[in-house]
PDB file of C-alpha atoms in Angstrom:
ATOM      1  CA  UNK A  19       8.426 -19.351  -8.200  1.00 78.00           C
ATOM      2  CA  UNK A  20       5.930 -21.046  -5.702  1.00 89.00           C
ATOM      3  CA  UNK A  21       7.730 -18.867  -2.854  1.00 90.00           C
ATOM      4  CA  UNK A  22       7.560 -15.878  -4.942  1.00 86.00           C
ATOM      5  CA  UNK A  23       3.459 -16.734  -5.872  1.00 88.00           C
ATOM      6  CA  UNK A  24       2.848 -17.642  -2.237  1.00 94.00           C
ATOM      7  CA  UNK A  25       4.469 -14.153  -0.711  1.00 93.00           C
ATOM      8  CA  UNK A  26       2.216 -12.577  -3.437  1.00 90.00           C
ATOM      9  CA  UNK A  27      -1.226 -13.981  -1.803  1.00 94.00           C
ATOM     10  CA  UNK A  28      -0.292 -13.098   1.004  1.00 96.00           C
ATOM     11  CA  UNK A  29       0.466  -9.469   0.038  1.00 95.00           C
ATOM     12  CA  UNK A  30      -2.874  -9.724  -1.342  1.00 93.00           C
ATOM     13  CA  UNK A  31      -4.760 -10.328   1.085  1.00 97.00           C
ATOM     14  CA  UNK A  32      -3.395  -8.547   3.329  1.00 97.00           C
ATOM     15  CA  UNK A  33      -4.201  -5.417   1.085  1.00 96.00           C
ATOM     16  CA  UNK A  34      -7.552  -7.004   0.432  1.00 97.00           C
ATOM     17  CA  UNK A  35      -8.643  -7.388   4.022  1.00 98.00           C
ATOM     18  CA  UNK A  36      -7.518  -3.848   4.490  1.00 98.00           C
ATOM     19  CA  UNK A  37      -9.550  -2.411   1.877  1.00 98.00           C
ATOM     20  CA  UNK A  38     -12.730  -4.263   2.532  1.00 98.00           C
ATOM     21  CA  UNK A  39     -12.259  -2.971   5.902  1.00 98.00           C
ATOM     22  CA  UNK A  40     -11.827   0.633   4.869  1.00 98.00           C
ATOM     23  CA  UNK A  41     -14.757   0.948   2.158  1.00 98.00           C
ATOM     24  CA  UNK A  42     -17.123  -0.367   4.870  1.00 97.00           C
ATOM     25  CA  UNK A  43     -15.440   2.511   7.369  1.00 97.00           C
ATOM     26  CA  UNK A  44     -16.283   4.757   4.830  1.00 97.00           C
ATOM     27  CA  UNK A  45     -19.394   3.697   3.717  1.00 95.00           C
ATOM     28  CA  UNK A  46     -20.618   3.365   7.401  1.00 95.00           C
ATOM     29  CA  UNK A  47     -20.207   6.750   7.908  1.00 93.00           C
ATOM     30  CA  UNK A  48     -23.170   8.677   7.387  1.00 83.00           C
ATOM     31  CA  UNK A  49     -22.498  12.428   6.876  1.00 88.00           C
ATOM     32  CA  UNK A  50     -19.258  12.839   5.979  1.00 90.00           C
ATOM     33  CA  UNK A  51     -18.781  15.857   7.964  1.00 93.00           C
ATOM     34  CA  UNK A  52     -15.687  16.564   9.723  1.00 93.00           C
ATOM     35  CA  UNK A  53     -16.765  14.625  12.934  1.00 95.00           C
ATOM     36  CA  UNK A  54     -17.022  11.616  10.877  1.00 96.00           C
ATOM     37  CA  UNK A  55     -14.138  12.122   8.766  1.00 97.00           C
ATOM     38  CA  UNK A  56     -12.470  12.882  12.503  1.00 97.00           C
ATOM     39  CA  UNK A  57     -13.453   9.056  13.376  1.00 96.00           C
ATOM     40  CA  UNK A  58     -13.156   7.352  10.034  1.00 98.00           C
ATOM     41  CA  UNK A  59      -9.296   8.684  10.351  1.00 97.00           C
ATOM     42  CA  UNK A  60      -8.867   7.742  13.789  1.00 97.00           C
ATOM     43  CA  UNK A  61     -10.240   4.534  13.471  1.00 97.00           C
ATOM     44  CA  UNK A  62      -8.448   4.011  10.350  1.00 97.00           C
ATOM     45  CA  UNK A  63      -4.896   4.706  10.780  1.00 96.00           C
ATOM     46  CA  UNK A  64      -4.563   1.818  13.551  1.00 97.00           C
ATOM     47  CA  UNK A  65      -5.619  -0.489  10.641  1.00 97.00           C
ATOM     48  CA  UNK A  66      -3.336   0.768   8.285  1.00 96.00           C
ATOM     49  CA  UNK A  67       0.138   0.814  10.549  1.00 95.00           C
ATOM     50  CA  UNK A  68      -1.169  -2.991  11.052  1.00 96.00           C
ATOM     51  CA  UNK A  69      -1.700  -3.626   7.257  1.00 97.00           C
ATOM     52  CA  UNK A  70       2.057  -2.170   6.710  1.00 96.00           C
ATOM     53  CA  UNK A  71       3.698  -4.426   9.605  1.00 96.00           C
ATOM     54  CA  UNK A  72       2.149  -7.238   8.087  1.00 97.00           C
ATOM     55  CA  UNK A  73       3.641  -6.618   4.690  1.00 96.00           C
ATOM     56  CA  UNK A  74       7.083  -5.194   6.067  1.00 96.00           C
ATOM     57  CA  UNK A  75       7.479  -8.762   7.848  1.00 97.00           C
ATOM     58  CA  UNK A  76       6.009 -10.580   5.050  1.00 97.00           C
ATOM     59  CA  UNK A  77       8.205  -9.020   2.677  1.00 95.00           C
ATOM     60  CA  UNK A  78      11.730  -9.379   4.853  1.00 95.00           C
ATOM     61  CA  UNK A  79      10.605 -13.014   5.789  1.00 95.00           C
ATOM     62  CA  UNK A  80      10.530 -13.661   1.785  1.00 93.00           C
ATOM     63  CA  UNK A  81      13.907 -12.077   1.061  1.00 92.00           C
ATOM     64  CA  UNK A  82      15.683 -13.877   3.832  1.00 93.00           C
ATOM     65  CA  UNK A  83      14.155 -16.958   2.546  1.00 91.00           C
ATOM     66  CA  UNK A  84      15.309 -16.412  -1.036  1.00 86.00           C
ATOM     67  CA  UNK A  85      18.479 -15.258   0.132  1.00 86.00           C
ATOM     68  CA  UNK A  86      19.278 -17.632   3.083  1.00 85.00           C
ATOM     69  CA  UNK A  87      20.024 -14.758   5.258  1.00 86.00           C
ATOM     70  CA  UNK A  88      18.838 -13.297   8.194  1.00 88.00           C
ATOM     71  CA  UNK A  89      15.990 -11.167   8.328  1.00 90.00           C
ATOM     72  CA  UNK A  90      16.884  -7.403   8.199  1.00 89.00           C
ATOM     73  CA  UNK A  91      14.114  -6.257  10.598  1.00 89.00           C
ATOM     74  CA  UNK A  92      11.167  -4.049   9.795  1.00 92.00           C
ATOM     75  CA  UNK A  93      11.384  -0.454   8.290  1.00 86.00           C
ATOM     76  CA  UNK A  94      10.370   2.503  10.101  1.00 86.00           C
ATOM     77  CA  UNK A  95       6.392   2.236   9.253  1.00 85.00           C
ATOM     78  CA  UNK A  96       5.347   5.582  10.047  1.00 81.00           C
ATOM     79  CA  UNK A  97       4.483   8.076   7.634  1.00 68.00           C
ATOM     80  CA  UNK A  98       5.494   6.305   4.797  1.00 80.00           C
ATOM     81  CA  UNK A  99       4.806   9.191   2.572  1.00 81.00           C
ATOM     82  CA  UNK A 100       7.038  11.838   4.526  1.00 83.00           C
ATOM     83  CA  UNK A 101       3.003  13.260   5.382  1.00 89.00           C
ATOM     84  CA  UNK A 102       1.158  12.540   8.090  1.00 93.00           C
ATOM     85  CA  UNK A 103      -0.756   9.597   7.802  1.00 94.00           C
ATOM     86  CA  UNK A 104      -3.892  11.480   8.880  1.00 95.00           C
ATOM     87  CA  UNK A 105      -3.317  13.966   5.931  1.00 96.00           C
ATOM     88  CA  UNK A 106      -3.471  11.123   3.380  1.00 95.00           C
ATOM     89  CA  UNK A 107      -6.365   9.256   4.857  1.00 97.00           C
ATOM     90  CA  UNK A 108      -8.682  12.902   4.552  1.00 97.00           C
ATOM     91  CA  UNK A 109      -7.885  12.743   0.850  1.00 97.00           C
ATOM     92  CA  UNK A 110     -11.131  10.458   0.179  1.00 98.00           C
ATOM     93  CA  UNK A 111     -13.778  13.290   1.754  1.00 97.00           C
ATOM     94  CA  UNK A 112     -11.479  16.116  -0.329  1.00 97.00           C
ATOM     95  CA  UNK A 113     -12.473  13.912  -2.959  1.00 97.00           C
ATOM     96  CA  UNK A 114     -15.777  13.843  -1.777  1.00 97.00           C
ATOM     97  CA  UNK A 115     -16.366  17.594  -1.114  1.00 97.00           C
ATOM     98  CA  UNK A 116     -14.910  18.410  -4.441  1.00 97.00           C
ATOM     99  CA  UNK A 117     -17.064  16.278  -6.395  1.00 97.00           C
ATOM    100  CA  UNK A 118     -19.985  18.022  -4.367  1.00 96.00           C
ATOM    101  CA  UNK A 119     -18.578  21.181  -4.928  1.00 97.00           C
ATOM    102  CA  UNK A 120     -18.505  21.159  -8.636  1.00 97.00           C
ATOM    103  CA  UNK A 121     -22.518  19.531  -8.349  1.00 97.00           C
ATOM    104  CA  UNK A 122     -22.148  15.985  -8.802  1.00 97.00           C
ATOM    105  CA  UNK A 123     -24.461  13.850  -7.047  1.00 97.00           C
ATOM    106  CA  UNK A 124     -23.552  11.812  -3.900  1.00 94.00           C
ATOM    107  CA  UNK A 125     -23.342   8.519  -5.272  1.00 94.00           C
ATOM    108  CA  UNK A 126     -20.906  10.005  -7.991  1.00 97.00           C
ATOM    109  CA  UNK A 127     -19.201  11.674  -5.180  1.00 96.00           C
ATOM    110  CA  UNK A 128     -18.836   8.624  -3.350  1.00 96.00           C
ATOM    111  CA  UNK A 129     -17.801   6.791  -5.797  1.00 96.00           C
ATOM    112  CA  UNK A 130     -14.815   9.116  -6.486  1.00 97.00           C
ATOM    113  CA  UNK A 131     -13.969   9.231  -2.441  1.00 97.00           C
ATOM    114  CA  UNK A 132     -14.169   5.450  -2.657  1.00 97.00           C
ATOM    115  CA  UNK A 133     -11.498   4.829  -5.458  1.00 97.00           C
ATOM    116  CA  UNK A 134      -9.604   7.160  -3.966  1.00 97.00           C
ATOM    117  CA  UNK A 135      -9.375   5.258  -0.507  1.00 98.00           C
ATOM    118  CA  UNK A 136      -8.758   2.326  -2.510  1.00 97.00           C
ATOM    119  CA  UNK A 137      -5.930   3.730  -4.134  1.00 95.00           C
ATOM    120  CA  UNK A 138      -4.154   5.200  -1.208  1.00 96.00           C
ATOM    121  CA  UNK A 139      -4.618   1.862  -0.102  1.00 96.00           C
ATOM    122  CA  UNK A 140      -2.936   0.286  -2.493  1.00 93.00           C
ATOM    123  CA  UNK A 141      -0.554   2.654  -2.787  1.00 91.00           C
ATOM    124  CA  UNK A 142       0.373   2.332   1.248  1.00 93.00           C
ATOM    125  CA  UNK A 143       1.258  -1.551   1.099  1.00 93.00           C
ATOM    126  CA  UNK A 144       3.202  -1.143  -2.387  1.00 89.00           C
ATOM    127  CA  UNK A 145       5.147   1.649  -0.632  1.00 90.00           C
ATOM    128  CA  UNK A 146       5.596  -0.370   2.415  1.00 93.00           C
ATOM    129  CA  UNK A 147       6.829  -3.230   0.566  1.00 90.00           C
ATOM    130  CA  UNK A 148       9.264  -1.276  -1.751  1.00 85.00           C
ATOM    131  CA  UNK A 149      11.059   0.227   1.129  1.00 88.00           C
ATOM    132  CA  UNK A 150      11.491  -3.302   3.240  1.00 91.00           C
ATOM    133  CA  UNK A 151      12.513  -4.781   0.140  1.00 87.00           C
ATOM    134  CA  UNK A 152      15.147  -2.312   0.013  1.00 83.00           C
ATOM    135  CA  UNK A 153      16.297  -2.547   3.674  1.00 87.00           C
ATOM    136  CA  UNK A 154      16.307  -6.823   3.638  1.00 90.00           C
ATOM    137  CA  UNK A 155      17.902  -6.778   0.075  1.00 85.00           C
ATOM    138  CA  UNK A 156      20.577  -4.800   1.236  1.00 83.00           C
ATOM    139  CA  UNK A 157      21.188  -6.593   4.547  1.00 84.00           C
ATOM    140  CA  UNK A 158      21.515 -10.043   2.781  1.00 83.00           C
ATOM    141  CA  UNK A 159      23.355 -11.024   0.171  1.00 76.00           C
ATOM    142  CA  UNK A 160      21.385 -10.704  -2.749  1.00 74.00           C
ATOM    143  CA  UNK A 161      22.777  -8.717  -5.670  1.00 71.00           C
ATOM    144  CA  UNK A 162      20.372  -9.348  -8.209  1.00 70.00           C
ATOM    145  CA  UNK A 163      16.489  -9.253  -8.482  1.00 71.00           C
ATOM    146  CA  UNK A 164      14.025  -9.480 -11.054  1.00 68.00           C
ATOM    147  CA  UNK A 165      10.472  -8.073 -10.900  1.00 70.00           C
ATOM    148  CA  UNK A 166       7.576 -10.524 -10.726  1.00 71.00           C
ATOM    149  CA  UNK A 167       4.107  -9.129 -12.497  1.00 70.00           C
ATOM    150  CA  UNK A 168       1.539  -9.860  -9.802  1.00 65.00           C
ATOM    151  CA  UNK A 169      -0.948 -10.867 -12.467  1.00 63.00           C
ATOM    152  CA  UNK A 170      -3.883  -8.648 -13.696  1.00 64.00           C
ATOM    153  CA  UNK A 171      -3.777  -4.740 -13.499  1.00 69.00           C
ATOM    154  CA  UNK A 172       0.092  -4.952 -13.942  1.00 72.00           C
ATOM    155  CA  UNK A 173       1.203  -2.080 -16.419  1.00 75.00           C
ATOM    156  CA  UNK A 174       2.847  -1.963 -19.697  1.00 79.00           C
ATOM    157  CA  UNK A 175       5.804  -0.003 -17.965  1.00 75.00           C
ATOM    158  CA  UNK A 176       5.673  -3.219 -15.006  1.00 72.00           C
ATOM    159  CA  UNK A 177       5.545  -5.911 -18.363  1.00 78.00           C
ATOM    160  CA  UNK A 178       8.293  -4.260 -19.922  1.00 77.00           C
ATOM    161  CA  UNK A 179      10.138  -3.997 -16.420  1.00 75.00           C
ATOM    162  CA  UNK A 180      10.050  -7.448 -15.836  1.00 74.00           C
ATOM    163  CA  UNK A 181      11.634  -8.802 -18.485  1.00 74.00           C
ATOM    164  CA  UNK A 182      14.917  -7.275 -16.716  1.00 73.00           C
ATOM    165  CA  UNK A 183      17.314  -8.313 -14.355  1.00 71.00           C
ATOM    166  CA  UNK A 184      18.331  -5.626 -12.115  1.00 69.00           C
ATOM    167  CA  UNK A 185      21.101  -5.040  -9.263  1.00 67.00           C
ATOM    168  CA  UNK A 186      20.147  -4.402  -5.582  1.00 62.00           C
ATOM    169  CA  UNK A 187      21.525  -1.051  -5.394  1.00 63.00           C
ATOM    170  CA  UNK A 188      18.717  -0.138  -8.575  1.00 60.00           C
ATOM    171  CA  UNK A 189      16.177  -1.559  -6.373  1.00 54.00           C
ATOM    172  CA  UNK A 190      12.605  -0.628  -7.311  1.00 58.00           C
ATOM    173  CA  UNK A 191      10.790   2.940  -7.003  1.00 54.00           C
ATOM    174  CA  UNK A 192       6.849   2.058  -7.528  1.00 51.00           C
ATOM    175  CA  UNK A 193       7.249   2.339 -10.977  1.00 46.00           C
TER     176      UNK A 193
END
């Protein structure tokens, strides 16, 4: 359990570094016209290919651990989503233009592009860690895990989840 609470601080921070990081980006920006969505995305996606190597080897340094195996070796990290990265990092000023387009003011507007960076985010690392959990489980011996809540903001459908024990080979979509 202190292994398990440990590899979740670090996944943590990790994600929390990255989002500080990101909602300054975007709140540094200015205009928010395509130039500066241009350079938030460029300067962004070097951060976020970082923030998912980080996890990927936290995550297969944890499973070896529990396991007493080797460690797998890090997932293929890029477009995680099957999209382009720089796709899903334009999301936030689509957020942005549509809240502008339907008259909202900019601070509502921003506000909406801002959760939604912070959610794509979030979404990134979880992804990240779901698919080198995958790869390490199945390269050690493992053939049983159990789902550990991460402690506020977990979900009924994550409570309920937890209370199971589940094979490997019914490893564990987001939700």
């Amino acid at each position: 359990d202190q292994l398990t609470a440990a590899h979740q601080r670090l996944l943590a921070d990790v994600r929390a570094r990255l989002t500080d990081y990101a909602i300054t980006l975007w709140a540094g920006l200015g205009s928010w016209r395509d130039s500066d969505i241009d350079r938030f995305v460029e300067l962004m996606l070097p951060r976020v290919l970082a923030g998912r190597r980080q996890v990927a080897r936290l995550t297969d340094a944890y499973i070896a651990q529990l396991a007493g195996s080797a460690a797998a070796g890090v997932i293929d990290l890029a477009a995680i989503r099957g999209i382009p990265d720089a796709d899903v990092y334009r999301r936030p000023a689509k957020a942005l233009y549509g809240e502008l387009a339907e008259g909202k003011a900019l601070d509502i507007a921003q506000t909406v592009a801002t959760t939604r960076l912070i959610a794509l985010i979030a979404t990134d690392m979880q992804m990240t860690q779901v698919r080198q959990a995958h790869r390490s489980m199945r390269n050690s011996g493992v053939q049983f895990y159990r789902r550990v809540l991460g402690g506020g903001g977990d979900c009924a459908l994550c409570m309920i989840a937890s209370t199971q024990r589940y094979r490997k080979g019914d490893l564990m979509p987001i939700h």
